[in-house]
Amino acid sequence: MMCDNDRINAALLTLHGESTDLIHSHLRVPEIRVNDLELWPLTFYREYVSKNVPVLLKGIGGKFPAVQKWNTEYFMKVIPEKTVNVAITPNGYADGLNFINNEDCFVMPEEKTMKMKDFLNTLDEQKENYVCYIQKQDSNLTEDFTELLPDIECEIDWASKAFDKTPNAVNFWMGDERAITSMHKDPYENIYCVIDGYKDFILIPPMDLPYVPYKEFPVKRYKNVTPANFEVESMTCHNSLTWIAIDPLNKKESLDLYPQFEKAHIYNVRVQKGDILYLPSLWFHHVQQSHKCIAVNYCYDMDFDIKYCYYKMLERLCNFN
Ligand SMILES: O=C(O)CCC(=O)C(=O)O
C-alpha cells in the first residue's frame, strides 16, 4: 500500500515529468520580433500569458526615445540635482542572503537619498565595499522621475490591452554591475524593458516549487555603509524571514545542501538594450546586470485564476502553510 507521502511524491514526479516533456524540454526562452502590433495583444495573451511562459521581444523597446537618449552623460546633464533613493550594500547583495557572524542571514540594504550626480559619480568610481543600486519598486519612475516621462511610456499599450488593466507600478532601475537581485518571485505579470546595457535573468518556473528550497533566516540590515566600513544591525520588527535558500550562481554548493534543486528547470536569458522580457507571474527570478545598466519595468497585477489555485495546492503539497 502506498502511504500519503509516497503518493504525494509520485504526484510531484508526474508534474515534473509531464512539464519537462510538454513545456520545458528546451530550456530556452523564445526570442521573437513583433511586426504587427495590432494583432500582438491577442497573440501575446494566447501564446504566452495564458500559458504562463516567458518570451523575449527583441528590439521592441527600441522605439522609446529613452533607448536613444538615456545614459550616465544624459542624466548628468538633465537631472544632476535630482534627489534619488539608493540601496547601498558592501557587496551588491541587497534583500538577499549574506554570511554574517558565521550564519546565513537575509540582509536588507541601507537606503540613502543622494543627488543623481553623486550617484552617477559613485558608479564611475566603483569603490570597494560600496555598491549602489536604484531599485525602489514603488512606481519610482512615474512618481519620482517625472522629468524623464516624455522619453518613455507610462504603460505598455499592447500589454495593458492583453491584461485588460493598467500597470500597478512602473519602476526605474540603474546600478552597479556588482548589484544582484536574489532569487524570488512576485505576484505580478512583469514587462521588463532594458534601456541601456543588459540584464541577465535566471528563471525557474513556478511548478518547480518542490525543487526550490526555502528556509528561515535571521533578518539584518546594513548600516553606515561607506567604502571603508559598514555595520550590520538586527531588525527589531522582523526576527526572521522564510527565503529561497539556493544561490544559482553557486550551484555546486546549493546542490550539496539541497540535492533536489537538480530537478529545477533553469532558464538563462540576456535582455539587451531595446529588448523586453515578459516575465510571467510567480516565476522565480535572479537578476544580474552590466555596469550602469538602465531598465524600466511595468508590473501588472496577476489574475488569481485556476493556475493560481493549482499553485496554492502545490504549496500545500510541498508543506508550505
Ligand atoms: O532588475 C533587477 O535587478 C530585479 C528585477 C526584479 O526582480 C523584478 O522586476 O521583479
Coordinates of C-alpha atoms and ligand atoms in Angstrom, one line a residue:
M1 CA 0.0 0.0 0.0
M2 CA 1.2 3.5 -0.8
C3 CA 1.4 5.9 2.1
D4 CA 0.4 9.5 1.8
N5 CA 4.0 10.7 1.4
D6 CA 4.7 8.2 -1.4
R7 CA 1.5 9.2 -3.2
I8 CA 2.5 12.9 -2.9
N9 CA 6.0 12.3 -4.2
A10 CA 4.7 10.2 -7.1
A11 CA 2.2 13.0 -8.0
L12 CA 5.1 15.6 -7.8
L13 CA 7.2 13.4 -10.1
T14 CA 4.3 13.2 -12.6
L15 CA 4.1 17.0 -12.6
H16 CA 7.9 17.2 -13.2
G17 CA 7.9 14.6 -16.0
E18 CA 4.9 16.0 -17.8
S19 CA 6.1 19.6 -17.6
T20 CA 9.5 18.6 -18.8
D21 CA 8.1 16.8 -21.8
L22 CA 5.4 19.3 -22.7
I23 CA 6.8 22.7 -21.7
H24 CA 10.4 22.7 -20.5
S25 CA 12.2 20.3 -22.9
H26 CA 14.4 23.0 -24.5
L27 CA 15.1 25.4 -21.5
R28 CA 15.2 28.3 -23.9
V29 CA 13.1 31.5 -23.6
P30 CA 11.7 32.0 -27.1
E31 CA 13.0 35.1 -28.8
I32 CA 10.7 36.8 -31.3
R33 CA 10.4 40.0 -33.3
V34 CA 6.9 41.5 -33.4
N35 CA 5.9 43.1 -36.7
D36 CA 2.2 43.6 -36.3
L37 CA 1.4 45.4 -33.1
E38 CA -2.4 45.4 -33.9
L39 CA -2.6 41.7 -33.6
W40 CA 0.1 41.3 -30.9
P41 CA -2.1 41.7 -27.7
L42 CA -4.2 38.7 -28.7
T43 CA -1.2 36.5 -29.8
F44 CA 0.7 37.6 -26.7
Y45 CA -2.2 36.6 -24.4
R46 CA -2.9 33.3 -26.2
E47 CA 0.7 32.1 -26.6
Y48 CA 2.4 33.4 -23.5
V49 CA 0.2 34.9 -20.8
S50 CA -2.4 32.2 -20.7
K51 CA 0.3 29.5 -20.7
N52 CA 2.4 31.4 -18.1
V53 CA 5.6 31.1 -20.2
P54 CA 8.2 33.9 -20.7
V55 CA 9.1 35.4 -24.1
L56 CA 11.9 37.8 -25.1
L57 CA 10.8 40.5 -27.5
K58 CA 13.8 41.6 -29.5
G59 CA 14.1 45.3 -30.2
I60 CA 10.5 46.1 -29.4
G61 CA 11.5 48.8 -26.9
G62 CA 13.8 50.5 -29.5
K63 CA 11.1 53.0 -30.4
F64 CA 11.2 54.6 -26.9
P65 CA 13.2 57.8 -27.1
A66 CA 14.7 56.7 -23.8
V67 CA 16.6 53.9 -25.5
Q68 CA 18.3 56.5 -27.7
K69 CA 18.8 59.1 -25.0
W70 CA 19.3 57.7 -21.5
N71 CA 22.8 57.1 -20.2
T72 CA 25.1 58.5 -17.5
E73 CA 26.0 61.6 -19.5
Y74 CA 22.4 62.4 -20.3
F75 CA 21.3 62.1 -16.7
M76 CA 24.3 64.2 -15.6
K77 CA 23.1 66.9 -18.0
V78 CA 19.3 66.8 -17.4
I79 CA 18.8 65.7 -13.7
P80 CA 22.1 66.3 -11.8
E81 CA 20.5 67.9 -8.8
K82 CA 17.6 65.4 -8.5
T83 CA 17.3 63.6 -5.2
V84 CA 17.3 59.8 -5.7
N85 CA 16.7 56.9 -3.3
V86 CA 19.6 54.5 -3.4
A87 CA 20.1 51.0 -1.9
I88 CA 23.6 50.6 -0.6
T89 CA 25.4 47.4 0.4
P90 CA 29.1 46.5 0.7
N91 CA 28.8 43.6 -1.8
G92 CA 25.7 44.1 -4.0
Y93 CA 23.5 41.6 -2.2
A94 CA 20.5 43.7 -1.1
D95 CA 17.5 41.8 0.1
G96 CA 19.4 38.6 -0.2
L97 CA 21.4 36.1 1.8
N98 CA 24.8 37.2 3.3
F99 CA 27.1 35.2 5.5
I100 CA 27.4 37.3 8.7
N101 CA 28.9 36.2 12.0
N102 CA 29.1 32.6 11.0
E103 CA 25.5 32.3 9.8
D104 CA 23.4 33.0 6.7
C105 CA 21.2 36.0 7.1
F106 CA 18.7 37.8 5.0
V107 CA 20.1 41.3 4.8
M108 CA 18.4 44.5 3.7
P109 CA 20.3 47.4 2.2
E110 CA 20.9 50.7 3.7
E111 CA 18.7 53.2 1.9
K112 CA 20.1 56.7 1.4
T113 CA 18.9 59.7 -0.6
M114 CA 21.6 61.5 -2.6
K115 CA 21.8 63.8 -5.6
M116 CA 21.7 62.0 -9.0
K117 CA 25.2 63.4 -9.8
D118 CA 26.6 61.8 -6.7
F119 CA 25.0 58.5 -7.5
L120 CA 26.5 58.7 -11.1
N121 CA 29.9 59.6 -9.7
T122 CA 29.7 56.6 -7.4
L123 CA 29.0 54.3 -10.4
D124 CA 32.1 55.8 -12.1
E125 CA 34.3 55.3 -9.1
Q126 CA 33.2 51.7 -8.2
K127 CA 34.7 51.8 -4.8
E128 CA 35.3 48.6 -2.9
N129 CA 32.6 47.8 -0.2
Y130 CA 30.2 50.3 -1.6
V131 CA 27.7 49.1 -4.2
C132 CA 24.8 51.4 -5.2
Y133 CA 21.5 50.5 -6.9
I134 CA 18.4 52.4 -7.6
Q135 CA 15.9 49.6 -7.1
K136 CA 12.9 51.0 -5.4
Q137 CA 9.8 49.2 -6.6
D138 CA 7.2 51.7 -5.6
S139 CA 6.5 53.2 -9.1
N140 CA 9.5 55.4 -8.7
L141 CA 9.6 56.2 -12.5
T142 CA 6.1 57.7 -12.6
E143 CA 6.2 59.1 -9.0
D144 CA 9.8 60.4 -8.7
F145 CA 11.4 60.7 -12.2
T146 CA 8.7 62.8 -13.8
E147 CA 11.4 64.7 -15.8
L148 CA 12.1 61.5 -17.7
L149 CA 8.5 60.7 -18.6
P150 CA 8.5 62.4 -22.1
D151 CA 11.1 59.8 -23.1
I152 CA 9.1 56.7 -22.1
E153 CA 5.6 55.3 -21.9
C154 CA 3.7 55.2 -18.6
E155 CA 2.1 51.9 -19.7
I156 CA 2.8 49.4 -22.5
D157 CA -0.2 49.7 -24.7
W158 CA -0.2 46.1 -26.0
A159 CA 0.4 44.7 -22.5
S160 CA -2.4 46.8 -21.0
K161 CA -4.7 45.5 -23.7
A162 CA -3.7 41.9 -23.2
F163 CA -4.0 42.1 -19.4
D164 CA -7.1 44.4 -19.6
K165 CA -5.6 46.8 -16.9
T166 CA -3.0 49.5 -16.4
P167 CA 0.2 48.7 -14.5
N168 CA 0.2 48.8 -10.8
A169 CA 3.8 50.1 -10.7
V170 CA 6.3 51.4 -13.2
N171 CA 9.9 51.2 -11.8
F172 CA 13.2 52.7 -12.8
W173 CA 16.4 50.7 -12.2
M174 CA 20.0 51.7 -12.5
G175 CA 23.1 50.5 -10.9
D176 CA 26.5 48.9 -10.4
E177 CA 27.3 45.6 -12.1
R178 CA 28.0 44.1 -8.7
A179 CA 24.4 44.6 -7.6
I180 CA 22.5 41.3 -7.7
T181 CA 18.8 40.7 -7.1
S182 CA 18.5 37.4 -5.3
M183 CA 16.1 34.6 -6.5
H184 CA 12.5 35.4 -5.6
K185 CA 9.0 35.5 -7.2
D186 CA 6.3 38.2 -7.4
P187 CA 2.5 38.1 -7.9
Y188 CA 2.9 40.3 -11.0
E189 CA 3.0 40.0 -14.7
N190 CA 6.3 41.8 -15.4
I191 CA 7.1 43.6 -18.6
Y192 CA 10.8 44.2 -18.2
C193 CA 12.5 46.7 -20.6
V194 CA 16.2 47.2 -20.8
I195 CA 17.0 50.8 -21.9
D196 CA 20.8 50.7 -21.8
G197 CA 23.3 47.9 -21.2
Y198 CA 22.0 44.4 -20.5
K199 CA 20.4 42.2 -17.7
D200 CA 21.0 38.5 -17.2
F201 CA 18.0 36.7 -15.8
I202 CA 18.0 33.2 -14.3
L203 CA 14.4 31.9 -14.4
I204 CA 12.7 28.9 -12.8
P205 CA 9.0 28.1 -13.5
P206 CA 6.5 28.1 -10.6
M207 CA 5.7 24.4 -10.9
D208 CA 9.3 23.7 -9.8
L209 CA 8.4 24.8 -6.3
P210 CA 9.2 21.3 -4.9
Y211 CA 12.8 21.8 -6.0
V212 CA 13.3 25.3 -4.9
P213 CA 14.1 25.1 -1.1
Y214 CA 13.0 27.7 1.3
K215 CA 14.5 28.2 4.8
E216 CA 14.0 30.6 7.7
F217 CA 16.8 33.2 8.1
P218 CA 17.6 35.9 10.7
V219 CA 16.9 39.4 9.2
K220 CA 19.5 42.1 9.4
R221 CA 20.1 45.5 7.8
Y222 CA 23.3 47.1 6.6
K223 CA 24.0 50.4 8.3
N224 CA 26.5 53.3 7.8
V225 CA 27.9 51.7 4.7
T226 CA 31.0 53.6 3.5
P227 CA 33.8 52.5 1.2
A228 CA 35.8 52.0 4.4
N229 CA 33.3 50.4 6.7
F230 CA 29.8 49.0 7.3
E231 CA 27.8 47.7 10.2
V232 CA 25.0 45.2 10.4
E233 CA 22.1 45.7 12.7
S234 CA 19.4 43.3 13.7
M235 CA 15.8 44.2 12.9
T236 CA 13.5 44.6 15.8
C237 CA 10.4 44.4 13.7
H238 CA 11.1 41.1 12.0
N239 CA 13.3 38.5 13.6
S240 CA 13.3 36.0 10.8
L241 CA 12.1 35.5 7.2
T242 CA 11.5 32.5 5.1
W243 CA 13.5 32.9 1.9
I244 CA 14.9 30.9 -1.0
A245 CA 17.9 29.0 0.3
I246 CA 19.8 28.3 -3.0
D247 CA 22.1 30.6 -5.0
P248 CA 22.1 29.8 -8.7
L249 CA 25.5 31.4 -9.0
N250 CA 26.8 28.9 -6.5
K251 CA 25.2 25.8 -8.0
K252 CA 27.6 23.3 -6.6
E253 CA 27.2 24.4 -3.0
S254 CA 23.5 24.7 -3.4
L255 CA 23.2 21.2 -4.8
D256 CA 25.4 19.8 -2.0
L257 CA 23.0 21.2 0.5
Y258 CA 19.8 20.8 -1.5
P259 CA 20.2 17.9 -4.0
Q260 CA 16.5 18.3 -5.1
F261 CA 17.5 21.6 -6.7
E262 CA 19.0 19.4 -9.6
K263 CA 15.4 18.8 -10.9
A264 CA 14.6 22.6 -11.3
H265 CA 14.3 23.7 -14.9
I266 CA 16.7 26.6 -15.2
Y267 CA 16.4 29.2 -18.0
N268 CA 19.1 31.8 -18.7
V269 CA 18.2 34.8 -20.7
R270 CA 20.1 38.0 -21.5
V271 CA 17.9 41.0 -22.1
Q272 CA 19.8 43.5 -24.3
K273 CA 19.2 47.3 -24.8
G274 CA 15.9 47.7 -26.6
D275 CA 14.6 44.3 -25.7
I276 CA 11.6 43.5 -23.5
L277 CA 11.2 40.3 -21.4
Y278 CA 7.8 39.1 -20.5
L279 CA 8.4 37.5 -17.1
P280 CA 5.2 35.7 -16.1
S281 CA 3.7 35.9 -12.6
L282 CA 5.2 33.6 -9.9
W283 CA 8.2 32.6 -11.9
F284 CA 11.3 32.6 -9.7
H285 CA 13.9 35.1 -11.0
H286 CA 17.5 36.1 -10.2
V287 CA 19.0 39.1 -11.9
Q288 CA 22.5 40.5 -12.7
Q289 CA 23.4 43.4 -14.9
S290 CA 26.1 45.2 -16.9
H291 CA 27.6 48.2 -15.3
K292 CA 25.3 51.3 -15.3
C293 CA 22.5 49.2 -16.9
I294 CA 19.3 51.2 -17.0
A295 CA 15.9 49.5 -17.1
V296 CA 12.2 50.2 -16.6
N297 CA 9.6 47.6 -15.7
Y298 CA 5.8 47.6 -15.7
C299 CA 4.1 45.4 -13.1
Y300 CA 0.6 44.3 -13.8
D301 CA -1.4 42.6 -11.0
M302 CA -1.7 38.9 -11.8
D303 CA -5.1 37.3 -12.3
F304 CA -6.0 35.0 -9.5
D305 CA -7.2 32.3 -11.8
I306 CA -7.2 28.5 -11.9
K307 CA -3.4 28.4 -12.3
Y308 CA -3.1 30.3 -9.1
C309 CA -5.4 27.8 -7.4
Y310 CA -3.2 24.9 -8.6
Y311 CA -0.1 26.8 -7.3
K312 CA -1.7 27.1 -3.9
M313 CA -2.3 23.4 -3.9
L314 CA 1.3 22.8 -4.8
E315 CA 2.4 24.9 -1.9
R316 CA 0.4 22.8 0.4
L317 CA 1.8 19.6 -1.0
C318 CA 5.3 21.0 -0.5
N319 CA 4.4 21.7 3.1
F320 CA 4.0 25.5 2.8
N321 CA 1.3 26.7 5.2
Ligands
LIG1 O1 16.4 44.2 -12.2 C1 16.5 43.7 -11.1 O2 17.6 43.8 -10.5 C2 15.4 42.9 -10.5 C3 14.1 42.9 -11.2 C4 13.1 42.2 -10.4 O3 13.3 41.4 -9.5 C5 11.7 42.4 -10.7 O4 11.3 43.2 -11.7 O5 10.8 41.8 -10.1

